[in-house]
Amino acid sequence: MNYSKLDAKDYAREHMCGIWAAALNPFKPDGAFDEEGFRQNIRHWVEDLEIQGLFIAGKQGEFFSMSLEERKRNIEIAVDACDGRAATIMSASDQNFDTVRELARHAQDCGADYIVVHAPMLHFVTDQDETVFNYYKALCDEVDIGIAMWSHPDSGYLMSPELCARIAELPNIVAIKYSVPREMYVRLTHMVGDKIHVSTASEAEWLDNIEELGWKLYLCSSPPYQLQTKVDRRMHEYTQLAFAGDFAQARRVRDSLDPVRDAIRRTKPGGKPQAHGKYWQEILGQVGGPVRAPLLQLTDAEKAATREAFEECGLRLK
């Protein structure tokens, strides 16, 4: 790693910045992991779109359908394909703590920059906060790599800002992906924003959070490579304008993407986010492929509606 455990916070404050994207994993028609397709996507994201960091093997990447060895291979390929040109944050999330620890150590040994671990689903627990704190402390004690917390409704609860602030005191906690109502992440930012990065996956709120909360990190979902092409990088453009303090022009550029956001939103079936995202990637010339069972594939009618919406949204391919 490029930092020691005790230097993790300072290193992340300086280097963990800009737009980071959560990777969808391409699979072949027979369900096998498409390693070359994954490398091809990474080249496009890093070289053409200048995405500064990649979130690997998360929910977008269907980690729940992958074996432990596949997840390790996913990590290895991402580190190799990025080759220092973009940073990496590897999902070590799992309900089995031994698996979390094994993936965390593997990411550290492979040269990943950081890991992210979502709050566990809990059963028969009354002292929830103490249990979750102990969960992250146990992992911090085991590894040196910088760790991002991740709280989202899928865990069955949301971590309170007070709990997050307590966990943020652990030496190698460097960030949180906080998928919560805005008032919660605003409160946490005021509490610990000088210690760790607070971020959320909502691209629609990204510019406001740069301006109002001083955020430097978008961590992260698929919009960085779904709203942009090699010749149409408006998310990158409005982000750089905002970082430079030109918020009026940044808002104009951001708002010009509303037809693209609407095209994605109104054609995405509620139960098929990964399948829709992969098909949108294919329209953009990226490698998508099918989703793995038990996720649902897009129907031909859903694909036709998505392609029609894309052709009308104004996102340029050439």
XYZ file of C-alpha atoms in Angstrom:
318
model
C 0.000 0.000 0.000
C 0.997 3.624 -0.416
C 0.222 4.445 3.211
C 0.441 2.935 6.661
C -2.574 2.037 8.751
C -2.168 5.124 10.917
C -1.779 7.346 7.846
C -4.846 5.955 6.058
C -7.145 8.866 6.871
C -4.701 11.539 5.752
C -3.858 9.642 2.579
C -7.515 9.196 1.675
C -8.332 12.845 2.352
C -5.722 13.787 -0.242
C -6.113 11.039 -2.836
C -9.656 9.685 -2.585
C -11.277 12.417 -4.642
C -13.311 13.007 -7.794
C -15.757 10.723 -9.561
C -15.696 7.040 -8.634
C -17.940 4.530 -10.400
C -19.427 1.206 -9.285
C -18.659 -1.421 -11.905
C -21.238 -3.728 -13.408
C -19.622 -7.093 -14.108
C -20.014 -8.416 -17.659
C -20.952 -12.078 -18.003
C -20.891 -14.231 -21.116
C -24.038 -15.910 -22.508
C -23.128 -19.087 -20.615
C -22.827 -17.115 -17.359
C -19.026 -17.127 -17.150
C -17.253 -13.973 -15.986
C -16.135 -12.046 -19.088
C -12.617 -11.075 -18.056
C -11.642 -9.439 -21.332
C -14.931 -7.563 -21.483
C -14.275 -6.289 -17.968
C -10.811 -5.102 -18.977
C -12.261 -3.406 -22.057
C -14.782 -1.520 -19.928
C -12.090 -0.427 -17.487
C -9.922 0.908 -20.324
C -12.848 2.982 -21.563
C -13.770 4.250 -18.106
C -10.219 5.231 -17.226
C -8.819 6.412 -20.563
C -11.873 7.915 -22.257
C -14.017 9.060 -19.322
C -11.207 9.839 -16.835
C -13.089 8.191 -13.976
C -10.765 8.472 -10.994
C -11.741 5.407 -9.000
C -13.619 2.138 -9.449
C -15.810 0.346 -6.922
C -15.399 -3.348 -7.708
C -17.530 -6.413 -6.933
C -20.364 -4.616 -5.200
C -24.116 -4.989 -5.606
C -23.915 -3.519 -9.099
C -21.346 -6.216 -9.879
C -23.633 -9.005 -8.626
C -21.140 -10.135 -5.996
C -23.888 -12.198 -4.393
C -23.881 -14.495 -7.440
C -20.104 -14.942 -7.566
C -17.959 -17.567 -5.881
C -15.189 -16.514 -3.516
C -12.583 -17.349 -6.158
C -14.434 -15.299 -8.777
C -14.571 -12.344 -6.416
C -10.844 -12.631 -5.801
C -10.227 -12.793 -9.544
C -12.461 -9.741 -10.005
C -10.222 -7.842 -7.585
C -7.008 -9.013 -9.250
C -8.129 -8.028 -12.744
C -9.297 -4.593 -11.614
C -5.966 -3.791 -9.957
C -4.067 -4.997 -13.010
C -6.288 -3.217 -15.533
C -6.242 0.088 -13.643
C -2.452 -0.157 -13.283
C -2.304 2.940 -11.115
C -4.187 5.105 -13.618
C -7.312 4.964 -11.466
C -7.770 3.994 -7.845
C -9.723 0.960 -6.683
C -12.049 0.250 -3.800
C -12.957 -3.412 -3.480
C -16.152 -4.681 -1.943
C -15.398 -7.228 0.760
C -19.039 -7.283 1.824
C -20.518 -10.590 2.892
C -22.635 -12.027 5.686
C -19.829 -14.410 6.621
C -17.164 -12.512 8.544
C -14.441 -14.980 7.585
C -15.213 -14.214 3.928
C -15.088 -10.483 4.604
C -11.704 -10.869 6.262
C -10.356 -13.110 3.493
C -11.447 -10.710 0.741
C -10.079 -7.727 2.674
C -6.684 -9.379 3.046
C -6.701 -10.423 -0.601
C -7.453 -6.866 -1.721
C -4.671 -5.562 0.494
C -2.189 -8.128 -0.818
C -3.151 -7.432 -4.459
C -2.429 -3.724 -4.207
C -5.966 -2.359 -4.022
C -6.247 1.144 -2.625
C -9.203 0.630 -0.280
C -12.023 -1.756 0.595
C -15.701 -1.131 1.287
C -17.794 -3.261 3.635
C -21.522 -2.871 4.094
C -23.178 -3.072 7.469
C -24.266 -6.669 8.123
C -27.817 -7.908 8.367
C -28.438 -8.649 12.040
C -30.582 -11.318 13.663
C -32.003 -11.417 17.206
C -29.997 -8.339 18.150
C -31.126 -5.665 20.575
C -27.833 -3.783 21.086
C -27.481 -3.008 17.395
C -25.042 -0.095 17.600
C -22.566 -1.945 19.813
C -22.706 -4.975 17.523
C -22.073 -2.934 14.366
C -19.256 -0.990 16.013
C -17.644 -4.264 17.081
C -18.066 -5.608 13.531
C -16.045 -2.773 11.981
C -13.527 -2.714 14.846
C -12.853 -6.433 14.422
C -12.114 -5.890 10.738
C -9.952 -2.823 11.376
C -7.924 -4.882 13.828
C -7.294 -7.533 11.153
C -6.124 -5.403 8.202
C -4.169 -2.220 7.470
C -5.967 -1.162 4.282
C -8.307 1.833 4.379
C -11.936 0.846 4.916
C -15.122 2.577 3.803
C -18.300 1.888 5.729
C -21.472 1.344 3.739
C -24.932 1.794 5.206
C -28.012 1.129 3.107
C -31.583 -0.123 3.643
C -30.731 -3.637 2.415
C -29.172 -4.319 5.820
C -32.604 -3.934 7.384
C -31.609 -0.759 9.251
C -29.639 2.443 8.746
C -26.576 3.295 10.776
C -27.164 6.520 12.673
C -24.814 9.469 12.152
C -23.746 9.075 15.785
C -22.767 5.434 15.252
C -20.923 6.304 12.027
C -19.038 9.064 13.817
C -17.973 6.612 16.518
C -16.736 4.087 13.950
C -14.967 6.906 12.061
C -12.554 7.201 14.998
C -11.054 3.790 14.154
C -7.628 4.323 12.560
C -8.177 2.930 9.058
C -11.780 4.003 8.498
C -11.470 6.512 5.644
C -14.948 6.984 4.147
C -18.593 6.013 4.133
C -20.980 5.342 1.312
C -24.084 6.554 3.101
C -27.245 5.541 1.238
C -29.627 7.394 3.520
C -31.954 10.432 3.461
C -30.096 13.669 2.850
C -30.626 15.091 6.336
C -28.710 12.131 7.788
C -25.655 12.488 5.574
C -25.650 16.264 6.030
C -25.531 15.753 9.796
C -22.740 13.201 9.523
C -20.738 15.479 7.221
C -20.860 18.229 9.834
C -19.757 15.717 12.474
C -16.844 13.967 10.728
C -16.315 15.614 7.332
C -12.862 16.763 8.387
C -11.835 13.166 9.220
C -13.366 10.896 6.579
C -15.115 11.272 3.240
C -18.894 11.162 3.422
C -20.585 10.339 0.135
C -23.759 8.926 -1.363
C -24.588 7.259 -4.666
C -27.116 9.843 -5.868
C -25.708 11.635 -8.923
C -28.670 14.020 -8.804
C -27.383 15.364 -5.462
C -23.660 15.368 -6.300
C -23.354 18.986 -7.431
C -25.383 20.323 -4.492
C -23.177 18.354 -2.115
C -20.007 19.822 -3.623
C -21.398 23.328 -3.252
C -23.171 23.065 0.085
C -21.110 20.462 1.948
C -17.686 20.765 0.348
C -17.674 17.144 -0.816
C -14.710 16.001 -2.917
C -15.753 12.390 -3.568
C -18.586 10.810 -5.551
C -18.784 7.234 -4.197
C -20.472 5.829 -6.309
C -22.812 4.129 -8.740
C -23.097 3.605 -12.489
C -23.951 7.158 -13.776
C -20.287 8.047 -14.491
C -20.245 5.563 -17.395
C -23.964 5.614 -18.225
C -24.377 9.389 -18.528
C -21.141 9.835 -20.487
C -19.371 8.776 -23.655
C -15.921 9.431 -25.044
C -17.229 12.532 -26.833
C -19.871 13.625 -24.297
C -18.444 13.895 -20.772
C -20.857 16.292 -19.148
C -20.708 14.735 -15.669
C -16.927 15.165 -15.694
C -17.385 18.708 -17.026
C -19.861 19.905 -14.429
C -17.819 18.298 -11.650
C -14.673 20.148 -12.699
C -16.611 23.411 -12.987
C -17.961 22.902 -9.471
C -14.518 22.096 -8.063
C -13.324 25.347 -9.655
C -16.153 27.274 -7.984
C -18.167 28.053 -11.148
C -21.442 26.695 -9.806
C -23.716 28.624 -12.160
C -22.144 27.063 -15.251
C -21.888 23.703 -13.496
C -25.649 23.733 -12.914
C -26.311 24.527 -16.570
C -24.199 21.579 -17.685
C -25.681 19.285 -15.054
C -29.240 20.212 -15.984
C -28.544 19.559 -19.673
C -28.293 15.873 -18.732
C -31.891 15.735 -17.492
C -33.179 14.082 -20.708
C -30.586 11.323 -20.286
C -31.492 10.795 -16.638
C -35.164 10.689 -17.574
C -34.546 8.159 -20.363
C -32.793 5.839 -17.911
C -35.317 6.348 -15.127
C -38.487 5.764 -17.144
C -37.219 2.674 -18.975
C -35.604 0.887 -16.000
C -37.920 -1.856 -14.708
C -38.095 -1.761 -10.926
C -36.725 -5.247 -10.425
C -34.050 -5.204 -13.112
C -31.473 -2.487 -12.362
C -28.404 -4.540 -13.309
C -29.994 -5.954 -16.478
C -31.064 -2.477 -17.592
C -27.670 -0.999 -16.768
C -25.883 -3.645 -18.801
C -28.123 -3.136 -21.809
C -27.579 0.638 -21.597
C -23.839 -0.087 -21.570
C -24.216 -2.147 -24.740
C -26.000 0.732 -26.455
C -23.021 2.905 -25.504
C -20.574 0.381 -26.979
C -19.449 -1.079 -23.654
C -19.565 -4.751 -22.687
C -22.731 -5.706 -20.844
C -24.084 -9.218 -21.212
C -26.713 -11.050 -19.200
C -27.301 -11.005 -15.471
C -26.928 -14.164 -13.417
C -29.808 -16.069 -11.865
C -31.924 -15.373 -9.958
C -31.914 -11.838 -11.383
C -34.347 -11.147 -14.217
C -33.285 -10.404 -17.793
C -34.792 -7.577 -19.854
C -37.518 -8.601 -22.257
C -37.285 -7.715 -25.951
C -39.980 -5.086 -25.410
C -38.020 -3.509 -22.540
C -34.887 -3.434 -24.672
C -36.754 -1.781 -27.543
C -38.183 0.883 -25.238
C -34.751 1.536 -23.751
C -33.089 1.902 -27.137
C -35.827 4.261 -28.349
C -35.438 6.404 -25.228
C -31.673 6.487 -25.669
C -31.951 7.667 -29.272
C -34.082 10.594 -28.127
C -32.117 11.623 -25.020
C -29.339 13.620 -26.693
C -26.346 11.695 -25.352
C -23.760 11.764 -28.149
C -21.807 8.729 -29.289
C -19.938 10.580 -32.063
